[in-house]
Coordinates of C-alpha atoms and ligand atoms in Angstrom, one line a residue:
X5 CA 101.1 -45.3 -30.1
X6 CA 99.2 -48.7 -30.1
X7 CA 98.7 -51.2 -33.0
X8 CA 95.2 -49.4 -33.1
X9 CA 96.5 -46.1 -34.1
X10 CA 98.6 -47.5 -36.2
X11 CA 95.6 -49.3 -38.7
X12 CA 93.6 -46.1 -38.4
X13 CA 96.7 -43.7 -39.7
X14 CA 97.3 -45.9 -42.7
X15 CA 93.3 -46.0 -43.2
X16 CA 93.7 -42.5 -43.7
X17 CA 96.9 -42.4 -45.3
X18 CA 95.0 -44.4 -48.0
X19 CA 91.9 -42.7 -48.8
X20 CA 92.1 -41.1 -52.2
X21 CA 91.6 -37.8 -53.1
X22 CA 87.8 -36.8 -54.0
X23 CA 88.7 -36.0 -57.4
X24 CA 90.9 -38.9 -58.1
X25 CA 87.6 -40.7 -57.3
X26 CA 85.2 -38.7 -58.5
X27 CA 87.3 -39.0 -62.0
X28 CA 86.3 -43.1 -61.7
X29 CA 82.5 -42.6 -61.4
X30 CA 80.7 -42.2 -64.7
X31 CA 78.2 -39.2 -64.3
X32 CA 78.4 -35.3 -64.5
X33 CA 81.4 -33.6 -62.5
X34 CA 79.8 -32.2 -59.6
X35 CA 77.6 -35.1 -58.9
X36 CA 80.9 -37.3 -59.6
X37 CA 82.3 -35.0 -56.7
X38 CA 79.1 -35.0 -54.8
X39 CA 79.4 -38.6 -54.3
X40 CA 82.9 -39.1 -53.8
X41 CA 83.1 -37.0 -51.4
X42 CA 80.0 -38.3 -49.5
X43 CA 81.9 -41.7 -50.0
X44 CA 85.7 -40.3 -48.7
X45 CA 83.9 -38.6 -45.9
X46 CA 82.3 -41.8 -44.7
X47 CA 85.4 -43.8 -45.0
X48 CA 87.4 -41.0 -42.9
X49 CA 84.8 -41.6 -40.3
X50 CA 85.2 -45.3 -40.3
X51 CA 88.5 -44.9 -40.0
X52 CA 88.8 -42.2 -37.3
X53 CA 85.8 -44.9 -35.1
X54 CA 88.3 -47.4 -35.8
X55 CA 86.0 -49.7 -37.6
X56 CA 86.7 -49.3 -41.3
X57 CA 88.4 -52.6 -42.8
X58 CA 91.8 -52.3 -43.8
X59 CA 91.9 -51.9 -48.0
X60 CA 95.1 -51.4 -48.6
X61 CA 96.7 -52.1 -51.6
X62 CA 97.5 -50.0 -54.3
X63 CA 94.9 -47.7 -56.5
X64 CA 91.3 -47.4 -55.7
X65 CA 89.8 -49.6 -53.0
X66 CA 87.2 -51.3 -54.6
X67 CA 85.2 -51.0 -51.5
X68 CA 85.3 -47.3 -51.8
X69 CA 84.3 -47.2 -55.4
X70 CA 81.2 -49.8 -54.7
X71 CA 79.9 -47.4 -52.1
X72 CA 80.6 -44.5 -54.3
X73 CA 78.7 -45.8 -56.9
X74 CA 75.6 -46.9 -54.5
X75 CA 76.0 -43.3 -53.5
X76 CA 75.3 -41.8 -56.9
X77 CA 72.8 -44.0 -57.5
X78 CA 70.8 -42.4 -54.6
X79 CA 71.5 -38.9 -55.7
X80 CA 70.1 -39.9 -59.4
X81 CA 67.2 -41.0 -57.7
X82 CA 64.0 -39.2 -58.2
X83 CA 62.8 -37.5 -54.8
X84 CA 59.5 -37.8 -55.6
X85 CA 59.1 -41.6 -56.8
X86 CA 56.2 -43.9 -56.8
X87 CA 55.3 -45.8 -54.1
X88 CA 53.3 -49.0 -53.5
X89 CA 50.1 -48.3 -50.9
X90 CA 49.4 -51.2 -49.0
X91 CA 47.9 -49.5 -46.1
X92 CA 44.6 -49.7 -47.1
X93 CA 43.9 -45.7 -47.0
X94 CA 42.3 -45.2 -49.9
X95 CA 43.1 -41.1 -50.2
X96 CA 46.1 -41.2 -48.1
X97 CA 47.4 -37.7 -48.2
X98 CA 50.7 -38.7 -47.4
X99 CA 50.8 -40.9 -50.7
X100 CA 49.1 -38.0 -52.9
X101 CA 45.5 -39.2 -52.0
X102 CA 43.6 -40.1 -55.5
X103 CA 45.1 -42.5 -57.8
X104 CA 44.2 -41.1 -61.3
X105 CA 42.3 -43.2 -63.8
X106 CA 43.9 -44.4 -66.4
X107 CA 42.0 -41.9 -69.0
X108 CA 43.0 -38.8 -66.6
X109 CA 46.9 -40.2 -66.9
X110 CA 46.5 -40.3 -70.8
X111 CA 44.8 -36.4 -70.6
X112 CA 48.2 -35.4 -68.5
X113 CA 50.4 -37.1 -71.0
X114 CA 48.7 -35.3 -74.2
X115 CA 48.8 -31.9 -72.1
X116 CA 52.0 -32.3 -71.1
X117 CA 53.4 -33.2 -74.5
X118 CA 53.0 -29.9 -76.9
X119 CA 51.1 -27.3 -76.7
X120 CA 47.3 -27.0 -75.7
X121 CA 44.7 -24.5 -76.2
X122 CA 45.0 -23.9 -72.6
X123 CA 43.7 -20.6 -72.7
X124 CA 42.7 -20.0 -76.5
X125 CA 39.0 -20.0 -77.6
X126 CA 39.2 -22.4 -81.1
X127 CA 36.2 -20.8 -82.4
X128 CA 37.2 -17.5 -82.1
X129 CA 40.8 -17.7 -81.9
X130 CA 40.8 -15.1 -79.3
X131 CA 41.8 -15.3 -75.8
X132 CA 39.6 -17.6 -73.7
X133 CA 39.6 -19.0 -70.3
X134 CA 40.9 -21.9 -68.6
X135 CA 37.9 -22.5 -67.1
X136 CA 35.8 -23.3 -70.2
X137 CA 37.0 -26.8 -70.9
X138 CA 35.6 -28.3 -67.1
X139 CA 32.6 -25.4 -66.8
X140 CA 30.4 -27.1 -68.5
X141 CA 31.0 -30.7 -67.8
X142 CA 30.4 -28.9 -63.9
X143 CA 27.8 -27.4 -64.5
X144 CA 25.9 -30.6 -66.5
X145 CA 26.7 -32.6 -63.5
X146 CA 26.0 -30.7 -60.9
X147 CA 22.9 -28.6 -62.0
X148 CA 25.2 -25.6 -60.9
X149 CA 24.6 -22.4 -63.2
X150 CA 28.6 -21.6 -63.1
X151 CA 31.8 -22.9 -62.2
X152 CA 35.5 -22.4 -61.8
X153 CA 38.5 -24.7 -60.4
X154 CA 41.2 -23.4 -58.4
X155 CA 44.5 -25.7 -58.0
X156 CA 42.8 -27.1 -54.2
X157 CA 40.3 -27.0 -51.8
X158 CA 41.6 -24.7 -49.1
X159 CA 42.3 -22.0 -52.1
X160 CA 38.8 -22.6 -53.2
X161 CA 37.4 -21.7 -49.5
X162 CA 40.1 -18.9 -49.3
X163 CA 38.6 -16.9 -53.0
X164 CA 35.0 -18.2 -52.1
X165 CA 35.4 -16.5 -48.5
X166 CA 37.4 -13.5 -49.8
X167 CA 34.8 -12.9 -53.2
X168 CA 31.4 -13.0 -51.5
X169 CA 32.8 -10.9 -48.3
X170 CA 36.0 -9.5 -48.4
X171 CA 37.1 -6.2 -47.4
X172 CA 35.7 -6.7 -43.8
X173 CA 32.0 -7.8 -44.8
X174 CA 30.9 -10.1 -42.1
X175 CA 30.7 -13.9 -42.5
X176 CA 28.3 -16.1 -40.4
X177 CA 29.5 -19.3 -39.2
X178 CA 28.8 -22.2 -36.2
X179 CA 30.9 -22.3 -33.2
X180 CA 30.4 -26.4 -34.3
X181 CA 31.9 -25.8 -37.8
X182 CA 35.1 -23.8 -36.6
X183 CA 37.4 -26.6 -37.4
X184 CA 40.7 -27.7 -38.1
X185 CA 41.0 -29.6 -41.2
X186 CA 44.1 -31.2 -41.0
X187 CA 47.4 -30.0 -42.6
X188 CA 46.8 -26.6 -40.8
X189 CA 43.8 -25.7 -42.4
X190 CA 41.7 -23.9 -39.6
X191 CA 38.6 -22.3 -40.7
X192 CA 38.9 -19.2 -38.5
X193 CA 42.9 -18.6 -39.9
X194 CA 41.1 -19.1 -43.5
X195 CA 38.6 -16.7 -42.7
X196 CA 40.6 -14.2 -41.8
X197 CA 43.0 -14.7 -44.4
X198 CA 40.3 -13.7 -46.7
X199 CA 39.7 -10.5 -45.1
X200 CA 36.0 -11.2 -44.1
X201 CA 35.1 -10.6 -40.6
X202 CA 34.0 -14.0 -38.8
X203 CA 30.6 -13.5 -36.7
X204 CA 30.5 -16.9 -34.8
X205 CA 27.3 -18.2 -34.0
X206 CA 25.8 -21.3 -31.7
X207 CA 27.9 -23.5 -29.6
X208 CA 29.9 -26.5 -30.4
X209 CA 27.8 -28.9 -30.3
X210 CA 24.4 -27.1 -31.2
X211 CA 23.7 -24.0 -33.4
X212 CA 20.0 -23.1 -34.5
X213 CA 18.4 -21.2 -37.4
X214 CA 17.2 -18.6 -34.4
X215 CA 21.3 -18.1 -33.8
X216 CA 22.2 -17.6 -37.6
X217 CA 18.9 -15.1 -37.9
X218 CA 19.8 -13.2 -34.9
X219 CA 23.7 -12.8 -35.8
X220 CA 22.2 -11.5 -39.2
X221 CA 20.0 -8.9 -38.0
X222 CA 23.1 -7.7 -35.7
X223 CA 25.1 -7.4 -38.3
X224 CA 23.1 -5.0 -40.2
X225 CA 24.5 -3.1 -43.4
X226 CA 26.4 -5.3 -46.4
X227 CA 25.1 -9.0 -46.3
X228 CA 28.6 -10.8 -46.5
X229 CA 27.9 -14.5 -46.8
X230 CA 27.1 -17.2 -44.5
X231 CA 29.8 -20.4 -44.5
X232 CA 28.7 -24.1 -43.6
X233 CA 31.4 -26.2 -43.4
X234 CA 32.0 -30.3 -43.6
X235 CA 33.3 -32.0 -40.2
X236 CA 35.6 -33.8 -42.8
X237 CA 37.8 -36.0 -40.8
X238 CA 35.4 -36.2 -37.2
X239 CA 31.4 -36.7 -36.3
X240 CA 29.9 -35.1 -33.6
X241 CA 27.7 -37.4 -31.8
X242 CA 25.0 -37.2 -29.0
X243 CA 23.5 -33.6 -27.6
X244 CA 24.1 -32.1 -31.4
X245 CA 21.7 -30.1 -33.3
X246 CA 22.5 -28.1 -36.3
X247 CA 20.8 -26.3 -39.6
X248 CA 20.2 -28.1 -43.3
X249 CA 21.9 -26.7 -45.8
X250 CA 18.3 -26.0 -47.1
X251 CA 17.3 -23.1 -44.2
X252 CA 20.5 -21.9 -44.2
X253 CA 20.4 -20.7 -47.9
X254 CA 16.4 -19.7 -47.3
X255 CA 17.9 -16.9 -45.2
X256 CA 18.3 -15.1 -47.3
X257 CA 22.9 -14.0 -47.9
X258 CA 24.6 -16.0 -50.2
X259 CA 25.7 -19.7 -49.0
X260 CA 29.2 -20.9 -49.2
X261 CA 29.3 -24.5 -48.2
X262 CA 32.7 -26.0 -47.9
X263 CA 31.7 -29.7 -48.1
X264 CA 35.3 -31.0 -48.2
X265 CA 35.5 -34.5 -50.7
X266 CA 32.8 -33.6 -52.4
X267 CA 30.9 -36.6 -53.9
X268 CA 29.8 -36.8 -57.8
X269 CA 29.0 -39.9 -57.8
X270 CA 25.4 -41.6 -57.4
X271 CA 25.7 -43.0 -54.1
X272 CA 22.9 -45.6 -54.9
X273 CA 25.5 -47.7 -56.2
X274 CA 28.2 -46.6 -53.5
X275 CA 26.3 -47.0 -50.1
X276 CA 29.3 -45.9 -48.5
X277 CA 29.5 -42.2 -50.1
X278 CA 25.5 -41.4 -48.6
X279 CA 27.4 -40.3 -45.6
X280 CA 29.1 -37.6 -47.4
X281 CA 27.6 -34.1 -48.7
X282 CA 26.5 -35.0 -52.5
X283 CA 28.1 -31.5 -54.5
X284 CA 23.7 -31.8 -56.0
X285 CA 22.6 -31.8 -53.0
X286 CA 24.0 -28.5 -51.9
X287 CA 23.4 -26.7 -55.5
X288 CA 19.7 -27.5 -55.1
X289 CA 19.3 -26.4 -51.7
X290 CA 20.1 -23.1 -53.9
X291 CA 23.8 -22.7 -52.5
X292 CA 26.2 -19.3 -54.0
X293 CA 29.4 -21.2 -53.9
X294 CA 29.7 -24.9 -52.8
X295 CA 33.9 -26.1 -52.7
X296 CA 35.4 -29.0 -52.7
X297 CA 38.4 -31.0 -53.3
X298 CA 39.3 -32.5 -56.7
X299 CA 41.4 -35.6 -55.0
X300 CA 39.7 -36.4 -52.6
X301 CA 36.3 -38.6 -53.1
X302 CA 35.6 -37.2 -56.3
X303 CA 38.9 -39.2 -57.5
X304 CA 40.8 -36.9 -59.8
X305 CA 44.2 -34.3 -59.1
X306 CA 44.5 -32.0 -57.0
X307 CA 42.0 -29.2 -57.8
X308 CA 39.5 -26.9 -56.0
X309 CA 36.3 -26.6 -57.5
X310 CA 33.7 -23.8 -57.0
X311 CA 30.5 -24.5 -58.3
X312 CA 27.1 -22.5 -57.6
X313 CA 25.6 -19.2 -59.0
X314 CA 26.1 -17.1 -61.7
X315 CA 26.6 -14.0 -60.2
X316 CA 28.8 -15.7 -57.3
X317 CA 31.1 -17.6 -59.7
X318 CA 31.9 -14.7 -61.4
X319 CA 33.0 -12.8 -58.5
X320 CA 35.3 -15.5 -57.5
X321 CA 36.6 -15.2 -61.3
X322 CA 36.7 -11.6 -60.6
X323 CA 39.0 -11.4 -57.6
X324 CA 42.8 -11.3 -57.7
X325 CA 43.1 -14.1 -55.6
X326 CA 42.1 -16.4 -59.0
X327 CA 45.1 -15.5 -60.6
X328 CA 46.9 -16.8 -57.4
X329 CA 45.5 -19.8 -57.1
X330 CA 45.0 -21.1 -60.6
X331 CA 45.1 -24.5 -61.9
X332 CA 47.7 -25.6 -64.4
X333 CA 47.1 -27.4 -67.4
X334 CA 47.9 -30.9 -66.1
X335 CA 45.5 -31.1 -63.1
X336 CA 43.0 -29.3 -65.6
X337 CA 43.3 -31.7 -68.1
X338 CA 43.5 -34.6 -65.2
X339 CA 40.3 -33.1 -64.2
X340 CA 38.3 -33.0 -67.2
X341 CA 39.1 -36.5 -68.0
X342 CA 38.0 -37.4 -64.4
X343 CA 34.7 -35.8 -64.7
X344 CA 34.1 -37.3 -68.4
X345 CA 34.0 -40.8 -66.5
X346 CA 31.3 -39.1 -64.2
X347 CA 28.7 -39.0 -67.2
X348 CA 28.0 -42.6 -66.8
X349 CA 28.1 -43.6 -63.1
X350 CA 28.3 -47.3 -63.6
X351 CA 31.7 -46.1 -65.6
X352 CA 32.8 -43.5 -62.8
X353 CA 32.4 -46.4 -60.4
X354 CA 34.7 -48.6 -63.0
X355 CA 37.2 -46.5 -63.8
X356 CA 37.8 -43.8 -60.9
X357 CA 40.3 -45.8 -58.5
X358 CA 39.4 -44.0 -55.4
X359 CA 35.2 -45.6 -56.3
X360 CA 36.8 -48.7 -57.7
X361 CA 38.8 -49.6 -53.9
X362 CA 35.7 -47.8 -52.4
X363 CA 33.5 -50.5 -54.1
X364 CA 35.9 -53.7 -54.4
X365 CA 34.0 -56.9 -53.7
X366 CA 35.4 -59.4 -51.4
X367 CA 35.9 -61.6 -54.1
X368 CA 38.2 -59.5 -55.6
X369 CA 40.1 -58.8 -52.6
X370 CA 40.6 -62.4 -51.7
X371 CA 42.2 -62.7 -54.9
X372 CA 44.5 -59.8 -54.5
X373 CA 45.6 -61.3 -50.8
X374 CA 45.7 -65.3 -52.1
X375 CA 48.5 -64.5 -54.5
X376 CA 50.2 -62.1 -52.6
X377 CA 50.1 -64.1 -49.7
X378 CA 51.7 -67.1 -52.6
X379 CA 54.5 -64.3 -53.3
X380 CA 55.7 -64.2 -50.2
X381 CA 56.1 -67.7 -49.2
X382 CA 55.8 -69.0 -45.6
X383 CA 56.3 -65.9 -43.4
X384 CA 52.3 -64.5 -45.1
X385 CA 49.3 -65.2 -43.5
X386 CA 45.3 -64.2 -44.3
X387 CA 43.8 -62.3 -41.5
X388 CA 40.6 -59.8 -41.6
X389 CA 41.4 -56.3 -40.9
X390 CA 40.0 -53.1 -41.6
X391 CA 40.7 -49.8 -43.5
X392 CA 39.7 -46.6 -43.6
X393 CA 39.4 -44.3 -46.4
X394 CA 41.6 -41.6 -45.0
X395 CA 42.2 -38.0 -46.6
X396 CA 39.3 -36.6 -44.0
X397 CA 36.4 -38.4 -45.6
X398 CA 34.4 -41.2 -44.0
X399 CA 36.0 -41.1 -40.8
X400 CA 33.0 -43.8 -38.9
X401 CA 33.6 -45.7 -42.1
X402 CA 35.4 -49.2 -41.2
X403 CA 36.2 -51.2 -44.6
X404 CA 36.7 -54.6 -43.5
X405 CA 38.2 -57.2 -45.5
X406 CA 41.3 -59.9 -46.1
X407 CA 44.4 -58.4 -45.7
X408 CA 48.3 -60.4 -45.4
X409 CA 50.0 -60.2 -42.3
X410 CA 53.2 -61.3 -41.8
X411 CA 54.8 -63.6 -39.7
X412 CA 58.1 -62.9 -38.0
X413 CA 60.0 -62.9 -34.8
X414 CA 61.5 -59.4 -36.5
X415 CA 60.4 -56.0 -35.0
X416 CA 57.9 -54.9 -37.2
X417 CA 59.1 -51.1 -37.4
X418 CA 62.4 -52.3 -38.4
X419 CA 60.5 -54.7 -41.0
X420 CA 58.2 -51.3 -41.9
X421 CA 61.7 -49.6 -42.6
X422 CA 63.0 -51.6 -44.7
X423 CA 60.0 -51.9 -47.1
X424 CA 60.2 -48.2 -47.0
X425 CA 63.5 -48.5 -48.7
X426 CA 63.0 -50.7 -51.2
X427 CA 62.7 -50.4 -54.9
X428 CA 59.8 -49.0 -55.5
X429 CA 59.3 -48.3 -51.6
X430 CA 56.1 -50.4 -50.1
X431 CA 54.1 -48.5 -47.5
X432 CA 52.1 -51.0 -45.2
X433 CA 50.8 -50.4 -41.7
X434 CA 51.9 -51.9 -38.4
X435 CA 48.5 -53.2 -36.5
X436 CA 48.7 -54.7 -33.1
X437 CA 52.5 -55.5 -33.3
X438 CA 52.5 -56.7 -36.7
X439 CA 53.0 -55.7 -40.1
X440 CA 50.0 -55.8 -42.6
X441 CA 49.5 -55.3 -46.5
X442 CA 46.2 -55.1 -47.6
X443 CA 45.4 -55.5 -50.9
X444 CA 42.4 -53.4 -51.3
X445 CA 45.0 -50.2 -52.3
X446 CA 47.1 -52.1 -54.3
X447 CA 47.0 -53.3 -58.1
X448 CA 47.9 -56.5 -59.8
X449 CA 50.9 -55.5 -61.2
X450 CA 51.7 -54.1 -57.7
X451 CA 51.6 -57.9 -56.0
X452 CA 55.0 -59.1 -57.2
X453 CA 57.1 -56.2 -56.7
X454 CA 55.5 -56.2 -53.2
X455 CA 56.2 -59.3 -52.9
X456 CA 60.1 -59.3 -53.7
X457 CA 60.2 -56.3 -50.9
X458 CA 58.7 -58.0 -48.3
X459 CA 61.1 -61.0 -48.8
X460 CA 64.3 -58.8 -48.6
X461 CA 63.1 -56.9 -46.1
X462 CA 62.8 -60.1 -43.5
X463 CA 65.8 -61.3 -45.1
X464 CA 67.4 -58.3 -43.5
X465 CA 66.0 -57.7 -40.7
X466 CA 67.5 -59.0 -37.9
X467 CA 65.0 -60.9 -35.1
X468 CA 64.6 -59.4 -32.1
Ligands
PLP503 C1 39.9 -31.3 -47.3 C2 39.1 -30.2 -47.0 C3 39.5 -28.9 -47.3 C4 40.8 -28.6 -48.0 O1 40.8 -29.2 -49.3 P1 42.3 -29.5 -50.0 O2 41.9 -30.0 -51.3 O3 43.0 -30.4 -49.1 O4 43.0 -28.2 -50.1 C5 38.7 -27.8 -47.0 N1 37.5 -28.0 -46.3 C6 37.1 -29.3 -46.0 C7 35.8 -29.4 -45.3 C8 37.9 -30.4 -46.3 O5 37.5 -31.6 -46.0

């Protein structure tokens, strides 16, 4: 037996019992345990690699006990924790997409607080529906006769699909609007989901009114519904043709467009939403159902909202699916606040964050990048780059502006890493080999925390 061996049986010899260390941490037994025995089992490895520094000494190494207590620091962390953005994706579905405003965070915090009259009619004191407290705020907005939410867009396709031609009624869609969404949301798998029977008409890139009549007059018998669908997150260009959501609802079966962010806003004061479906625009044209997303453009929680007909809203209230996919009282009361804000656009455009970054002026920016770049000292430069707004919306869109980059000899995953782990974590994006933070996602009060991470972080990483 060497000298080696020797080091690594004493190593052993003098790792403490788990409870013995537990019993020094100051937290609830079996997360005392938890993380003294994380801490032993990591020491035993050291040892057994041979590369664990010799304690020694009698009663607990103080080594052990630090790295104990870093331990049960991460298991009282939060999983879920809030994050800095500075990638620039506005609706970053990765980062839980819309920011809420700060009058929809104040609507969760009463909701959440007591009780609520969730589901009781005041007037009455009966029973009443969840529905009633955003219905009307829909419907004002809109020009929609009904509406209901759901707790997301895909569930709001799925009950729209499944109330206006379930039970194997046929449902007429383009071979171009058969898409894949993104987080395994195909339309075809959501169609069939719903138990209506897809009739595919057209081609990929071309589909005519003569291909949605003819598939009609095939079909024969009960109606179904015909579904139009948003290319979210792509654009077809060049040999394309396909039909306004105008002719398609003059045909006569009830429309269900699925036009994915759905804007409320008045995009003459946000040129960049007139490339996205207005939620008016569709309810004119005389659509049953139209669905969106409640996170997405529109800027509040995560919510589904169905908003058309009468007689086509209360089927969807109707089905069974509903009950399945309802809201819950803190997206609904995220959501009403949200849509309050929408009664005065110039206010919407103020106070929604997701219109607010949407709509930031350069001067603004510039700000936000000057005193971040001050934060972080030397290694921060200003360069132009540009966003996007992510979460499948706007996907030509290209928002340019200044953004910091940094400066360092470091490999910028490594430098991307450790941002990731600091307190609160930064998320920035790595652009032609090096690291950026761009301000336009990020608040005020986000620029010194930022700051602080980025410094440790190129403290710590080595350079390459
Ligand atoms: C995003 C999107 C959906 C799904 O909405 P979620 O809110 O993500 O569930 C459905 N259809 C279209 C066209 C979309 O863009």
């Amino acid at each position: 037996m060497g000298a080696g061996s020797d080091t690594q049986a004493r190593a052993l010899r003098g790792l403490p019992a788990v409870h013995e260390l537990a019993r020094a941490l100051d937290a609830p037994h079996a997360l005392a345990v938890a993380a003294a025995r994380r801490a032993i089992d990591e020491a035993r490895a050291a040892a057994l690699a041979g590369t664990s520094l010799d304690g020694g000494g009698a009663g607990l190494d103080r080594d052990l006990l630090e790295r104990a207590r870093e331990l049960l620091a991460e298991l009282n962390r939060p999983s879920l924790e809030r994050v800095i953005n500075a990638t620039g994706v506005i609706v970053h579905t990765n980062l839980g997409r819309a920011p809420l405003s700060a009058s929809a965070r104040k609507a969760v915090a009463r909701a959440a607080e007591g009780y609520a009259n969730l589901e009781l009619d005041l007037n009455t004191g009966e029973r009443g529906t969840r529905h009633a407290h955003v219905d009307s705020l829909l419907c004002e907005l809109t020009g929609a006769q009904a509406a209901m939410v759901v707790n997301n867009g895909a569930g709001a396709v799925l009950l729209a699909a499944a109330a206006l031609a379930g039970r194997g009624r046929p449902i007429v869609v383009s071979r171009g609007q058969l898409v894949e969404i993104g987080g395994g949301f195909r339309i075809p798998e959501v169609i069939a989901q719903s138990g209506a029977r897809l009739v595919e008409v057209g081609t990929t890139n071309r589909t005519r009114l003569a291909d949605y009549e003819e598939a009609l007059a095939a079909v024969g018998g009960e109606p179904g519904a015909i579904l139009r669908v948003h290319p979210s997150n792509f654009r077809a260009v060049g040999f394309v043709e396909d039909v306004s959501i105008d002719a398609l609802c003059a045909l006569g079966p009830p429309v269900i467009d699925d036009i994915g962010s759905g804007v409320l806003a008045d995009a003459s004061g946000l040129p960049a939403l007139a490339e996205e479906p207005p939620i008016k625009r569709s309810i004119a044209a005389g659509a049953a159902l139209v669905c969106c997303s409640g996170d997405k453009l529109l800027g509040g929680p995560q919510a589904g909202l169905l908003v058309g007909r009468a007689d086509a809203v209360a089927a969807a209230r109707k089905h069974p699916l509903a009950r399945a996919l309802r809201i819950d009282k803190l997206s609904l009361a995220a959501l009403e606040a949200t849509l309050v804000a929408y009664r005065d656009p110039e206010r919407a455009r103020r106070e929604i964050p997701v219109l607010a970054m949407l709509d930031a002026p350069e001067e603004k920016l510039a700000a936000l990048a000057e005193r971040l770049r001050e934060a972080i000292g030397p290694a921060a430069e200003i360069v132009r780059a540009s966003g996007k707004v992510g979460g499948g919306a706007l996907p030509m869109l290209e928002l340019e502006g200044p953004v910091v980059a940094l400066r360092t000899e470091a490999d910028p995953a490594a430098v991307a890493q450790a941002l990731r782990f600091a307190t609160p974590p930064v998320i920035g994006r790595i652009h032609d080999g090096r690291v950026l933070l761009d301000p336009r996602t990020m608040t005020h009060t986000e620029l010194e925390p930022a700051a602080r991470a980025v410094r440790s972080a190129l403290a710590a990483t080595p350079t390459q």
